[in-house]
Coordinates of C-alpha atoms in Angstrom, one line a residue:
X1083 CA -19.6 339.4 88.6
X1084 CA -19.0 342.4 91.0
X1085 CA -21.9 344.7 91.6
X1086 CA -21.4 348.4 90.5
X1087 CA -24.5 349.8 92.3
X1088 CA -24.0 353.1 94.1
X1089 CA -24.3 353.1 97.9
X1090 CA -27.6 354.2 99.3
X1091 CA -27.6 357.9 100.2
X1092 CA -29.2 359.1 103.5
X1093 CA -32.7 360.5 103.0
X1094 CA -33.3 364.2 103.2
X1095 CA -35.4 363.6 106.3
X1096 CA -32.6 361.7 108.1
X1097 CA -30.1 364.5 107.3
X1098 CA -32.5 367.1 108.7
X1099 CA -33.0 365.1 111.9
X1100 CA -29.2 364.6 112.4
X1101 CA -28.5 368.3 111.7
X1102 CA -31.2 369.4 114.2
X1103 CA -29.9 367.0 116.9
X1104 CA -26.3 368.3 116.5
X1105 CA -27.5 371.9 116.7
X1106 CA -29.5 371.1 119.8
X1107 CA -26.5 369.5 121.4
X1108 CA -24.4 372.5 120.6
X1109 CA -27.1 374.8 122.0
X1110 CA -27.4 372.8 125.2
X1111 CA -23.6 372.8 125.7
X1112 CA -23.6 376.6 125.2
X1113 CA -26.4 377.0 127.7
X1114 CA -24.7 374.8 130.2
X1115 CA -21.5 376.8 129.9
X1116 CA -23.5 380.0 130.3
X1117 CA -25.5 378.6 133.3
X1118 CA -22.5 377.5 135.3
X1119 CA -19.9 380.3 135.0
X1120 CA -17.0 380.2 137.4
X1121 CA -18.0 382.3 140.5
X1122 CA -16.0 385.5 141.0
X1123 CA -13.9 386.0 144.1
X1124 CA -16.5 388.4 145.4
X1125 CA -19.3 385.8 144.9
X1126 CA -17.2 383.1 146.6
X1127 CA -16.5 385.4 149.6
X1128 CA -20.2 386.2 150.0
X1129 CA -21.2 382.6 149.9
X1130 CA -18.4 381.5 152.2
X1131 CA -19.3 384.2 154.7
X1132 CA -22.9 383.1 154.6
X1133 CA -21.9 379.4 155.2
X1134 CA -19.6 380.4 158.0
X1135 CA -22.5 382.4 159.7
X1136 CA -24.8 379.4 159.2
X1137 CA -22.2 377.2 160.7
X1138 CA -21.9 379.4 163.7
X1139 CA -25.7 379.3 164.2
X1140 CA -25.5 375.5 164.0
X1141 CA -22.6 375.6 166.5
X1142 CA -24.6 377.4 169.1
X1143 CA -27.4 374.8 168.7
X1144 CA -24.8 372.0 169.0
X1145 CA -23.4 373.7 172.2
X1146 CA -26.9 373.8 173.7
X1147 CA -27.4 370.1 172.9
X1148 CA -24.0 369.2 174.3
X1149 CA -24.7 371.0 177.5
X1150 CA -28.0 369.2 177.8
X1151 CA -26.3 365.9 177.2
X1152 CA -23.7 366.5 179.9
X1153 CA -26.5 367.5 182.3
X1154 CA -28.6 364.4 181.5
X1155 CA -25.6 362.1 181.9
X1156 CA -25.0 363.4 185.4
X1157 CA -28.7 363.1 186.3
X1158 CA -28.9 359.5 185.0
X1159 CA -25.7 358.6 186.9
X1160 CA -27.2 360.0 190.1
X1161 CA -30.5 358.2 189.6
X1162 CA -28.8 354.9 188.9
X1163 CA -26.8 355.3 192.1
X1164 CA -30.0 355.9 194.0
X1165 CA -31.6 352.9 192.5
X1166 CA -28.6 350.7 193.4
X1167 CA -28.6 351.9 197.0
X1168 CA -32.3 351.5 197.3
X1169 CA -32.2 348.0 195.9
X1170 CA -29.5 347.2 198.4
X1171 CA -31.6 348.5 201.3
X1172 CA -34.6 346.5 200.0
X1173 CA -32.6 343.3 199.9
X1174 CA -31.4 343.9 203.4
X1175 CA -35.0 344.4 204.7
X1176 CA -36.2 341.3 202.9
X1177 CA -33.3 339.3 204.3
X1178 CA -34.3 340.4 207.8
X1179 CA -37.8 339.3 207.4
X1180 CA -36.6 336.0 205.8
X1181 CA -34.5 335.4 208.9
X1182 CA -37.5 336.0 211.0
X1183 CA -39.6 333.5 209.0
X1184 CA -36.9 330.9 209.2
X1185 CA -36.7 331.2 212.9
X1186 CA -40.5 330.8 213.2
X1187 CA -40.5 327.8 210.8
X1188 CA -37.9 326.1 213.0
X1189 CA -40.0 326.8 216.1
X1190 CA -43.2 325.4 214.6
X1191 CA -44.0 327.0 211.2
X1192 CA -44.5 330.3 209.6
X1193 CA -47.7 332.1 210.8
X1194 CA -50.1 333.6 208.3
X1195 CA -48.8 337.1 208.9
X1196 CA -45.3 336.3 207.8
X1197 CA -46.6 334.6 204.8
X1198 CA -48.2 337.8 203.8
X1199 CA -45.1 339.8 204.7
X1200 CA -43.1 337.8 202.3
X1201 CA -45.7 338.0 199.6
X1202 CA -45.0 340.0 196.4
X1203 CA -47.5 342.7 197.4
X1204 CA -46.8 344.1 200.8
X1205 CA -49.4 346.9 200.3
X1206 CA -52.1 344.2 200.1
X1207 CA -50.9 342.8 203.4
X1208 CA -51.2 346.1 205.1
X1209 CA -54.8 346.3 204.0
X1210 CA -55.5 342.9 205.5
X1211 CA -53.3 343.1 208.6
X1212 CA -55.9 344.9 210.7
X1213 CA -58.1 341.8 210.6
X1214 CA -55.4 339.2 211.4
X1215 CA -54.3 340.5 214.9
X1216 CA -51.2 338.4 214.5
X1217 CA -48.7 341.0 213.3
X1218 CA -46.3 342.4 215.8
X1219 CA -45.5 346.1 215.7
X1220 CA -41.9 345.3 214.6
X1221 CA -43.1 343.2 211.6
X1222 CA -45.6 345.9 210.6
X1223 CA -42.9 348.6 210.7
X1224 CA -40.5 346.5 208.6
X1225 CA -43.2 345.7 206.1
X1226 CA -44.1 349.4 205.7
X1227 CA -40.5 350.3 205.1
X1228 CA -40.3 347.6 202.4
X1229 CA -43.4 349.0 200.8
X1230 CA -42.1 352.6 200.9
X1231 CA -38.8 351.5 199.4
X1232 CA -40.4 349.6 196.6
X1233 CA -42.5 352.6 195.7
X1234 CA -39.5 354.9 195.7
X1235 CA -37.5 352.4 193.6
X1236 CA -40.3 352.2 191.1
X1237 CA -40.4 356.0 190.8
X1238 CA -36.7 356.3 190.4
X1239 CA -36.5 353.5 187.8
X1240 CA -39.3 355.2 185.8
X1241 CA -37.5 358.6 186.1
X1242 CA -34.2 357.0 185.0
X1243 CA -35.9 355.4 182.0
X1244 CA -37.3 358.7 180.9
X1245 CA -33.9 360.4 181.3
X1246 CA -32.2 357.7 179.4
X1247 CA -34.7 358.1 176.5
X1248 CA -34.2 361.9 176.6
X1249 CA -30.4 361.3 176.6
X1250 CA -30.6 359.0 173.6
X1251 CA -32.7 361.6 171.7
X1252 CA -30.2 364.4 172.6
X1253 CA -27.3 362.3 171.5
X1254 CA -29.1 361.7 168.2
X1255 CA -29.8 365.5 167.8
X1256 CA -26.1 366.2 168.7
X1257 CA -25.0 364.0 165.8
X1258 CA -27.3 365.7 163.4
X1259 CA -26.1 369.2 164.4
X1260 CA -22.5 368.1 164.2
X1261 CA -23.0 366.8 160.6
X1262 CA -24.8 370.1 159.7
X1263 CA -21.7 372.1 160.9
X1264 CA -19.3 369.8 159.1
X1265 CA -21.4 370.0 155.9
X1266 CA -21.4 373.8 155.9
X1267 CA -17.7 374.0 156.5
X1268 CA -17.1 371.4 153.8
X1269 CA -19.2 373.4 151.3
X1270 CA -17.3 376.6 152.2
X1271 CA -14.0 374.8 151.6
X1272 CA -15.2 373.5 148.3
X1273 CA -16.1 377.1 147.2
X1274 CA -12.7 378.4 148.3
X1275 CA -11.1 375.6 146.2
X1276 CA -12.7 377.0 143.1
X1277 CA -10.5 380.1 143.5
X1278 CA -6.9 380.2 142.4
X1279 CA -4.1 380.2 145.0
X1280 CA -3.6 383.9 144.4
X1281 CA -7.3 384.7 144.9
X1282 CA -7.4 382.7 148.1
X1283 CA -4.3 384.5 149.3
X1284 CA -5.9 387.9 148.5
X1285 CA -9.0 387.0 150.5
X1286 CA -6.9 385.9 153.5
X1287 CA -4.8 389.1 153.2
X1288 CA -8.0 391.3 153.1
X1289 CA -9.3 389.5 156.2
X1290 CA -6.0 390.0 158.0
X1291 CA -5.8 393.7 157.1
X1292 CA -9.4 394.1 158.4
X1293 CA -8.3 392.6 161.7
X1294 CA -5.1 394.6 161.8
X1295 CA -7.0 397.9 161.2
X1296 CA -9.1 397.2 164.3
X1297 CA -6.0 396.3 166.3
X1298 CA -4.1 399.4 165.0
X1299 CA -7.0 401.7 165.7
X1300 CA -7.1 400.3 169.2
X1301 CA -3.4 400.8 169.7
X1302 CA -3.7 404.4 168.6
X1303 CA -6.6 405.0 171.1
X1304 CA -4.6 403.4 173.9
X1305 CA -1.5 405.5 173.0
X1306 CA -3.7 408.6 173.1
X1307 CA -5.0 407.7 176.5
X1308 CA -1.5 407.1 177.8
X1309 CA -0.4 410.6 176.5
X1310 CA -3.3 412.3 178.2
X1311 CA -5.8 412.3 175.3
X1312 CA -9.2 411.1 176.1
X1313 CA -10.4 407.8 174.9
X1314 CA -13.7 409.4 174.2
X1315 CA -12.2 411.4 171.3
X1316 CA -10.4 408.4 170.0
X1317 CA -13.7 406.4 169.9
X1318 CA -15.2 409.0 167.6
X1319 CA -12.2 409.0 165.4
X1320 CA -12.6 405.3 164.9
X1321 CA -15.7 405.9 163.0
X1322 CA -18.2 404.9 165.6
X1323 CA -20.0 406.8 168.2
X1324 CA -18.6 406.8 171.7
X1325 CA -20.3 404.0 173.7
X1326 CA -19.6 404.6 177.4
X1327 CA -16.7 404.9 179.7
X1328 CA -13.5 402.9 179.0
X1329 CA -13.4 401.8 182.6
X1330 CA -14.9 398.3 183.4
X1331 CA -18.0 398.4 185.5
X1332 CA -16.7 395.8 188.0
X1333 CA -13.6 393.9 188.9
X1334 CA -15.0 390.7 187.4
X1335 CA -15.7 392.4 184.1
X1336 CA -12.2 393.8 184.0
X1337 CA -10.8 390.3 184.9
X1338 CA -12.8 388.6 182.2
X1339 CA -11.7 391.2 179.5
X1340 CA -8.1 390.9 180.6
X1341 CA -8.3 387.0 180.3
X1342 CA -9.8 387.3 176.8
X1343 CA -7.1 389.8 175.8
X1344 CA -4.5 387.2 176.7
X1345 CA -6.1 384.9 174.1
X1346 CA -5.9 387.2 171.1
X1347 CA -4.6 385.2 168.1
X1348 CA -6.1 381.9 169.3
X1349 CA -8.0 380.1 166.6
X1350 CA -11.8 379.8 166.2
X1351 CA -12.8 376.1 166.5
X1352 CA -16.5 375.2 166.7
X1353 CA -17.5 373.7 170.0
X1354 CA -14.2 374.8 171.7
X1355 CA -14.1 376.4 175.2
X1356 CA -10.4 377.0 175.5
X1357 CA -7.8 377.4 176.6
X1358 CA -6.2 376.9 173.2
X1359 CA -9.1 377.5 170.9
X1360 CA -12.6 378.9 171.2
X1361 CA -16.0 379.5 169.5
X1362 CA -17.8 382.8 170.3
X1363 CA -19.6 381.7 173.5
X1364 CA -16.7 379.5 174.4
X1365 CA -14.5 382.5 174.7
X1366 CA -16.9 384.6 176.8
X1367 CA -17.7 381.7 179.2
X1368 CA -14.0 380.9 179.5
X1369 CA -13.1 384.5 180.1
X1370 CA -15.7 385.0 182.9
X1371 CA -14.7 381.6 184.4
X1372 CA -11.2 383.2 185.0
X1373 CA -13.1 385.8 187.1
X1374 CA -14.9 383.0 189.0
X1375 CA -18.2 383.7 187.3
X1376 CA -20.0 380.8 185.7
X1377 CA -21.9 381.6 182.5
X1378 CA -24.2 379.3 180.5
X1379 CA -22.7 377.6 177.5
X1380 CA -24.6 379.2 174.5
X1381 CA -24.8 382.8 173.4
X1382 CA -28.6 382.8 173.6
X1383 CA -28.4 381.5 177.2
X1384 CA -25.7 384.0 178.2
X1385 CA -28.0 386.8 177.0
X1386 CA -30.0 386.0 180.2
X1387 CA -27.1 385.7 182.6
X1388 CA -27.1 389.3 183.6
X1389 CA -28.9 392.7 183.1
X1390 CA -29.5 393.8 179.6
X1391 CA -28.3 397.2 178.6
X1392 CA -28.3 399.5 175.6
X1393 CA -25.3 400.5 173.5
X1394 CA -24.8 403.8 175.1
X1395 CA -24.4 402.2 178.5
X1396 CA -21.7 399.7 177.5
X1397 CA -18.5 399.4 179.5
X1398 CA -15.5 397.2 178.9
X1399 CA -16.1 393.6 179.9
X1400 CA -19.9 393.7 179.2
X1401 CA -21.2 391.0 176.9
X1402 CA -22.4 392.2 173.5
X1403 CA -24.9 390.2 171.4
X1404 CA -25.2 390.3 167.7
X1405 CA -27.8 389.2 165.0
X1406 CA -31.5 388.8 165.5
X1407 CA -31.3 385.2 166.8
X1408 CA -28.4 386.2 169.1
X1409 CA -26.1 383.5 167.6
X1410 CA -22.9 385.6 168.1
X1411 CA -21.5 387.1 171.3
X1412 CA -18.3 388.9 172.4
X1413 CA -16.8 391.1 175.1
X1414 CA -17.1 394.9 174.7
X1415 CA -13.5 396.3 174.7
X1416 CA -14.3 400.0 174.8
X1417 CA -14.0 402.6 171.9
X1418 CA -16.6 400.9 169.8
X1419 CA -14.6 397.6 169.7
X1420 CA -15.7 394.0 170.4
X1421 CA -13.2 391.4 171.4
X1422 CA -14.4 388.0 170.1
X1423 CA -13.8 384.7 168.4
X1424 CA -15.3 385.7 165.0
X1425 CA -15.8 382.7 162.7
X1426 CA -14.1 379.6 161.2
X1427 CA -10.8 380.4 159.7
X1428 CA -10.3 383.5 161.9
X1429 CA -8.5 384.1 165.2
X1430 CA -9.6 385.8 168.4
X1431 CA -9.3 389.6 167.7
X1432 CA -10.7 393.1 168.2
X1433 CA -13.2 394.3 165.6
X1434 CA -15.4 397.3 165.1
X1435 CA -18.9 396.9 166.6
X1436 CA -20.3 398.3 163.3
X1437 CA -19.3 395.2 161.4
X1438 CA -22.2 393.2 162.8
X1439 CA -25.8 393.9 163.6
X1440 CA -25.7 394.8 167.4
X1441 CA -28.7 393.8 169.5
X1442 CA -27.9 394.7 173.1
X1443 CA -25.4 394.3 175.9
X1444 CA -25.4 392.2 179.1
X1445 CA -23.8 393.4 182.3
X1446 CA -22.7 390.5 184.5

């Protein structure tokens, strides 16, 4: 017979727990939605600009490590060449003494002095030679040369071993810095991808207009100079104070600036030193190389390649350093303008000196 009992109803306690759990889930979902709102275009730009600046800091550290690696590789190669030549000389000296020993053996045996000469410790022989009175001056001279060569080889091998360890550490640091740069650039791209295509286009347009304003202002100033108006006045109209004469301080400064001007529009690429792409210190070092002046690789090192000067003393072609840690550098172009490789995603261009925290200039 079929049962007609009613199904068991959930208890009041169980209903309360389920209701509370559902409410909590809804609340958490609401909080999560509120905690992770889509960043605005302004927020994205600020974060991306910060990441690009951090990437440039890391780039200058990478450049320094790369320069050290290149220098160490040359030093290690030179030391290894010296060791190889020294070993060849040592082998030749030992062969000479071996021939002498063979000749003596054939004529009646090797005397005690040559036994000591061919020992593994020539220095010990020299200490004892004075009591033997059996060593010819030629043998003593050969042995001393062997001992000196052995000592030199030992020192060179030890120095090469230390350089090789330093080189290995530098290569490891180089890899770490490279990953740091790539990580920051990847994060910047991820942020940009949160924007719509139109928002990204608007940012790119604003960046281009900013660069074009600097170039347009410069063109007006140069047109004013050509028509007889002073560049001094134009500099003030640009919104910044006049910062020195518009004539380069030297032929090499003028040549470096002219070389950099020929690269306007070239892309910023971290670690690049031209001629097709540049980072900030890559552009300045390449430009001065065209004027037969060798600068150090990094912006911080280039800050010490000449005489430091204040803003009011700047002339075209002088180096200009920005930010407290000196991680950015460019060439002063006159009329309150810097010519530089700005950052990832931007090309070599003129820009107002007021767009970055200026520290000092360097006259080469």
